[in-house]
Amino acid sequence: MKAVRIGCAGWANEDWRGVLYPEGMPKREWLAAYARELSTVEVNSTFYRLPSEAAVKGWVEETPDAFSFAVKASRYITHVKRLLKPETYVERFLGSIEPLRAAGKLGAVLWQLPPSFKRDDERLDAALAVITARAPGRHCVEFRNQSWFTADVYDLLRARGAALVISDGPDLGLQARELTTDWTYLRMHRGARGRRGNYSAAELATWRRRIAAWRARAEVLVYFNNSREAFAIRNARTLAAGLR
């Protein structure tokens, strides 16, 4: 059975006080506290702005050697330029997270395309060619437009060694559960049956069964994005406990 890493989207959530972070713990200690319980985190702030070198080096220093970061690519590349001429912009983004790669803590780079970005195989293929050549490692693509969910696109991802992001949420429409590499990336946005986005016990049990089946052939990275009211932490703990 291959490994499963379970984490959350970010670690700086006020709602987690008293659940993950003791009352009174200063925010500068939160990442280290998070990393004592969970083995990976998805960084979404990089979608909005490039991090400083000092900040990224701090992430490296505050986490154990085996900890990994999944980093969301800049929206300028995916949403503004919409993958056009990626060679012009990718280097700057990758340079900003270089300390993670150098430390062996860059688990994956997430490329999320906007809902208005319809299927364009040629553009996606050209972008992935540049991205994977300049940054060997794990890359995954999250589609938000239904036109992308076809066998030809899955084959394109396989050819480029990129994972299809498996997203879950009641407002996302069709989301394929297709493995395109020997690892896969699962984004848990909102539960459908729990209150206010929380995942119910039955939903987590279903996902546990799916993950157990995927582990026979793929490493699984799981990130909970339902951060309000500490749902993400609680759901991550429940899912992890059932997979041990």
GROMACS .gro file of C-alpha atoms in nm:
model
  244
    1MET     CA    1   0.000   0.000   0.000
    2LYS     CA    2   0.130   0.342  -0.094
    3ALA     CA    3   0.142   0.639   0.140
    4VAL     CA    4  -0.141   0.878   0.222
    5ARG     CA    5  -0.069   1.233   0.335
    6ILE     CA    6  -0.357   1.428   0.486
    7GLY     CA    7  -0.353   1.800   0.552
    8CYS     CA    8  -0.548   2.122   0.523
    9ALA     CA    9  -0.549   2.433   0.307
   10GLY     CA   10  -0.335   2.670   0.512
   11TRP     CA   11  -0.260   2.680   0.882
   12ALA     CA   12  -0.337   3.041   0.987
   13ASN     CA   13  -0.702   3.001   1.084
   14GLU     CA   14  -0.841   3.177   1.390
   15ASP     CA   15  -1.118   2.917   1.415
   16TRP     CA   16  -0.856   2.655   1.501
   17ARG     CA   17  -0.773   2.811   1.838
   18GLY     CA   18  -0.872   2.569   2.107
   19VAL     CA   19  -0.888   2.282   1.858
   20LEU     CA   20  -0.537   2.262   1.713
   21TYR     CA   21  -0.371   2.564   1.872
   22PRO     CA   22  -0.384   2.620   2.248
   23GLU     CA   23  -0.541   2.947   2.358
   24GLY     CA   24  -0.267   3.205   2.390
   25MET     CA   25  -0.025   3.039   2.148
   26PRO     CA   26   0.131   3.316   1.932
   27LYS     CA   27   0.071   3.291   1.558
   28ARG     CA   28   0.442   3.261   1.487
   29GLU     CA   29   0.425   2.913   1.646
   30TRP     CA   30   0.122   2.790   1.454
   31LEU     CA   31   0.299   2.627   1.160
   32ALA     CA   32   0.527   2.427   1.390
   33ALA     CA   33   0.225   2.318   1.594
   34TYR     CA   34   0.035   2.222   1.278
   35ALA     CA   35   0.332   2.017   1.156
   36ARG     CA   36   0.347   1.821   1.479
   37GLU     CA   37   0.010   1.667   1.394
   38LEU     CA   38  -0.022   1.674   1.013
   39SER     CA   39   0.240   1.581   0.754
   40THR     CA   40   0.151   1.822   0.474
   41VAL     CA   41  -0.019   2.155   0.402
   42GLU     CA   42  -0.159   2.324   0.094
   43VAL     CA   43  -0.043   2.685   0.056
   44ASN     CA   44  -0.307   2.900  -0.114
   45SER     CA   45  -0.159   3.244  -0.043
   46THR     CA   46   0.084   3.195  -0.333
   47PHE     CA   47  -0.216   3.210  -0.567
   48TYR     CA   48  -0.261   3.579  -0.481
   49ARG     CA   49   0.096   3.697  -0.430
   50LEU     CA   50   0.448   3.562  -0.447
   51PRO     CA   51   0.596   3.486  -0.105
   52SER     CA   52   0.916   3.648   0.013
   53GLU     CA   53   1.232   3.439   0.030
   54ALA     CA   54   1.245   3.495   0.405
   55ALA     CA   55   0.891   3.364   0.448
   56VAL     CA   56   0.957   3.046   0.249
   57LYS     CA   57   1.282   2.981   0.434
   58GLY     CA   58   1.085   3.020   0.755
   59TRP     CA   59   0.841   2.750   0.641
   60VAL     CA   60   1.134   2.519   0.583
   61GLU     CA   61   1.292   2.589   0.921
   62GLU     CA   62   0.969   2.555   1.119
   63THR     CA   63   0.874   2.210   0.990
   64PRO     CA   64   1.032   1.864   1.026
   65ASP     CA   65   1.234   1.708   0.746
   66ALA     CA   66   0.956   1.477   0.630
   67PHE     CA   67   0.694   1.754   0.608
   68SER     CA   68   0.577   1.862   0.262
   69PHE     CA   69   0.410   2.166   0.108
   70ALA     CA   70   0.170   2.168  -0.185
   71VAL     CA   71   0.182   2.514  -0.340
   72LYS     CA   72  -0.091   2.673  -0.548
   73ALA     CA   73   0.046   2.844  -0.859
   74SER     CA   74   0.007   3.215  -0.916
   75ARG     CA   75  -0.331   3.326  -1.050
   76TYR     CA   76  -0.144   3.555  -1.290
   77ILE     CA   77  -0.032   3.246  -1.483
   78THR     CA   78  -0.358   3.049  -1.464
   79HIS     CA   79  -0.632   3.313  -1.449
   80VAL     CA   80  -0.489   3.630  -1.604
   81LYS     CA   81  -0.259   3.491  -1.874
   82ARG     CA   82  -0.459   3.165  -1.889
   83LEU     CA   83  -0.144   2.957  -1.951
   84LEU     CA   84  -0.033   3.165  -2.251
   85LYS     CA   85   0.346   3.200  -2.290
   86PRO     CA   86   0.417   3.030  -1.956
   87GLU     CA   87   0.793   3.048  -2.010
   88THR     CA   88   0.766   3.423  -1.944
   89TYR     CA   89   0.610   3.385  -1.599
   90VAL     CA   90   0.678   3.038  -1.464
   91GLU     CA   91   1.040   3.103  -1.373
   92ARG     CA   92   0.950   3.389  -1.141
   93PHE     CA   93   0.687   3.186  -0.960
   94LEU     CA   94   0.910   2.880  -0.926
   95GLY     CA   95   1.195   3.098  -0.806
   96SER     CA   96   0.982   3.226  -0.522
   97ILE     CA   97   0.935   2.874  -0.381
   98GLU     CA   98   1.286   2.748  -0.455
   99PRO     CA   99   1.378   2.706  -0.085
  100LEU     CA  100   1.107   2.439  -0.058
  101ARG     CA  101   1.242   2.248  -0.356
  102ALA     CA  102   1.600   2.277  -0.233
  103ALA     CA  103   1.497   2.137   0.107
  104GLY     CA  104   1.304   1.848  -0.047
  105LYS     CA  105   0.977   1.981   0.095
  106LEU     CA  106   0.795   2.075  -0.226
  107GLY     CA  107   0.536   1.801  -0.244
  108ALA     CA  108   0.340   1.927  -0.545
  109VAL     CA  109   0.246   2.237  -0.742
  110LEU     CA  110  -0.126   2.291  -0.796
  111TRP     CA  111  -0.237   2.460  -1.120
  112GLN     CA  112  -0.602   2.559  -1.083
  113LEU     CA  113  -0.780   2.679  -1.397
  114PRO     CA  114  -1.078   2.917  -1.369
  115PRO     CA  115  -1.438   2.813  -1.444
  116SER     CA  116  -1.443   3.032  -1.756
  117PHE     CA  117  -1.139   2.855  -1.905
  118LYS     CA  118  -1.281   2.601  -2.147
  119ARG     CA  119  -1.100   2.302  -2.284
  120ASP     CA  120  -0.794   2.385  -2.495
  121ASP     CA  121  -0.573   2.077  -2.526
  122GLU     CA  122  -0.303   2.251  -2.727
  123ARG     CA  123  -0.260   2.532  -2.474
  124LEU     CA  124  -0.258   2.295  -2.177
  125ASP     CA  125  -0.006   2.063  -2.342
  126ALA     CA  126   0.227   2.351  -2.433
  127ALA     CA  127   0.209   2.490  -2.080
  128LEU     CA  128   0.275   2.154  -1.915
  129ALA     CA  129   0.570   2.097  -2.148
  130VAL     CA  130   0.731   2.419  -2.023
  131ILE     CA  131   0.635   2.365  -1.659
  132THR     CA  132   0.760   2.007  -1.632
  133ALA     CA  133   1.082   2.087  -1.820
  134ARG     CA  134   1.170   2.380  -1.597
  135ALA     CA  135   1.048   2.228  -1.272
  136PRO     CA  136   1.073   1.849  -1.269
  137GLY     CA  137   0.859   1.706  -0.994
  138ARG     CA  138   0.494   1.673  -0.911
  139HIS     CA  139   0.241   1.894  -1.085
  140CYS     CA  140  -0.138   1.862  -1.079
  141VAL     CA  141  -0.418   2.043  -1.258
  142GLU     CA  142  -0.759   2.134  -1.116
  143PHE     CA  143  -1.026   2.197  -1.377
  144ARG     CA  144  -1.335   2.402  -1.297
  145ASN     CA  145  -1.498   2.391  -1.642
  146GLN     CA  146  -1.686   2.074  -1.735
  147SER     CA  147  -1.542   2.062  -2.088
  148TRP     CA  148  -1.207   1.932  -1.958
  149PHE     CA  149  -1.339   1.606  -1.817
  150THR     CA  150  -1.273   1.377  -2.114
  151ALA     CA  151  -1.055   1.073  -2.181
  152ASP     CA  152  -0.834   1.268  -2.423
  153VAL     CA  153  -0.747   1.522  -2.156
  154TYR     CA  154  -0.669   1.247  -1.906
  155ASP     CA  155  -0.434   1.091  -2.163
  156LEU     CA  156  -0.267   1.430  -2.213
  157LEU     CA  157  -0.205   1.457  -1.840
  158ARG     CA  158  -0.062   1.105  -1.833
  159ALA     CA  159   0.172   1.186  -2.120
  160ARG     CA  160   0.302   1.491  -1.931
  161GLY     CA  161   0.321   1.312  -1.596
  162ALA     CA  162   0.067   1.545  -1.433
  163ALA     CA  163  -0.206   1.443  -1.191
  164LEU     CA  164  -0.571   1.528  -1.236
  165VAL     CA  165  -0.694   1.698  -0.919
  166ILE     CA  166  -0.993   1.517  -0.775
  167SER     CA  167  -1.211   1.790  -0.626
  168ASP     CA  168  -1.510   1.736  -0.401
  169GLY     CA  169  -1.789   1.980  -0.323
  170PRO     CA  170  -2.163   2.008  -0.382
  171ASP     CA  171  -2.128   2.319  -0.601
  172LEU     CA  172  -1.857   2.195  -0.838
  173GLY     CA  173  -2.066   1.991  -1.083
  174LEU     CA  174  -1.906   1.693  -1.252
  175GLN     CA  175  -1.568   1.602  -1.105
  176ALA     CA  176  -1.388   1.297  -1.237
  177ARG     CA  177  -1.211   1.053  -1.006
  178GLU     CA  178  -0.943   0.954  -1.255
  179LEU     CA  179  -0.584   0.861  -1.169
  180THR     CA  180  -0.339   0.988  -1.431
  181THR     CA  181  -0.010   0.925  -1.245
  182ASP     CA  182   0.125   0.703  -0.967
  183TRP     CA  183   0.007   0.967  -0.719
  184THR     CA  184  -0.314   1.165  -0.690
  185TYR     CA  185  -0.432   1.488  -0.533
  186LEU     CA  186  -0.766   1.523  -0.356
  187ARG     CA  187  -0.916   1.862  -0.261
  188MET     CA  188  -1.199   1.837  -0.011
  189HIS     CA  189  -1.381   2.170  -0.048
  190ARG     CA  190  -1.714   2.115   0.127
  191GLY     CA  191  -1.914   1.824   0.253
  192ALA     CA  192  -2.265   1.781   0.113
  193ARG     CA  193  -2.432   1.614   0.408
  194GLY     CA  194  -2.268   1.774   0.709
  195ARG     CA  195  -2.365   2.115   0.842
  196ARG     CA  196  -2.218   2.430   0.682
  197GLY     CA  197  -1.962   2.241   0.477
  198ASN     CA  198  -1.855   1.992   0.740
  199TYR     CA  199  -1.813   1.635   0.613
  200SER     CA  200  -2.045   1.384   0.776
  201ALA     CA  201  -1.915   1.057   0.920
  202ALA     CA  202  -2.079   0.869   0.633
  203GLU     CA  203  -1.912   1.090   0.370
  204LEU     CA  204  -1.570   1.044   0.529
  205ALA     CA  205  -1.625   0.668   0.543
  206THR     CA  206  -1.698   0.668   0.168
  207TRP     CA  207  -1.384   0.867   0.093
  208ARG     CA  208  -1.183   0.638   0.319
  209ARG     CA  209  -1.290   0.340   0.110
  210ARG     CA  210  -1.198   0.519  -0.213
  211ILE     CA  211  -0.858   0.621  -0.082
  212ALA     CA  212  -0.790   0.269   0.042
  213ALA     CA  213  -0.855   0.138  -0.309
  214TRP     CA  214  -0.636   0.402  -0.475
  215ARG     CA  215  -0.346   0.327  -0.240
  216ALA     CA  216  -0.292  -0.004  -0.414
  217ARG     CA  217  -0.143   0.187  -0.708
  218ALA     CA  218  -0.101   0.552  -0.611
  219GLU     CA  219   0.022   0.774  -0.332
  220VAL     CA  220  -0.265   0.997  -0.218
  221LEU     CA  221  -0.241   1.361  -0.108
  222VAL     CA  222  -0.557   1.491   0.064
  223TYR     CA  223  -0.631   1.852   0.160
  224PHE     CA  224  -0.940   1.978   0.344
  225ASN     CA  225  -1.042   2.330   0.245
  226ASN     CA  226  -1.348   2.367   0.473
  227SER     CA  227  -1.157   2.567   0.731
  228ARG     CA  228  -1.442   2.748   0.908
  229GLU     CA  229  -1.532   2.629   1.258
  230ALA     CA  230  -1.225   2.401   1.247
  231PHE     CA  231  -1.411   2.154   1.024
  232ALA     CA  232  -1.095   2.094   0.818
  233ILE     CA  233  -0.888   1.990   1.118
  234ARG     CA  234  -1.161   1.771   1.261
  235ASN     CA  235  -1.230   1.605   0.925
  236ALA     CA  236  -0.858   1.549   0.862
  237ARG     CA  237  -0.821   1.383   1.201
  238THR     CA  238  -1.120   1.156   1.143
  239LEU     CA  239  -1.008   1.052   0.797
  240ALA     CA  240  -0.651   0.990   0.909
  241ALA     CA  241  -0.756   0.781   1.207
  242GLY     CA  242  -0.953   0.548   0.986
  243LEU     CA  243  -0.665   0.495   0.745
  244ARG     CA  244  -0.398   0.396   0.993
   0.00000   0.00000   0.00000
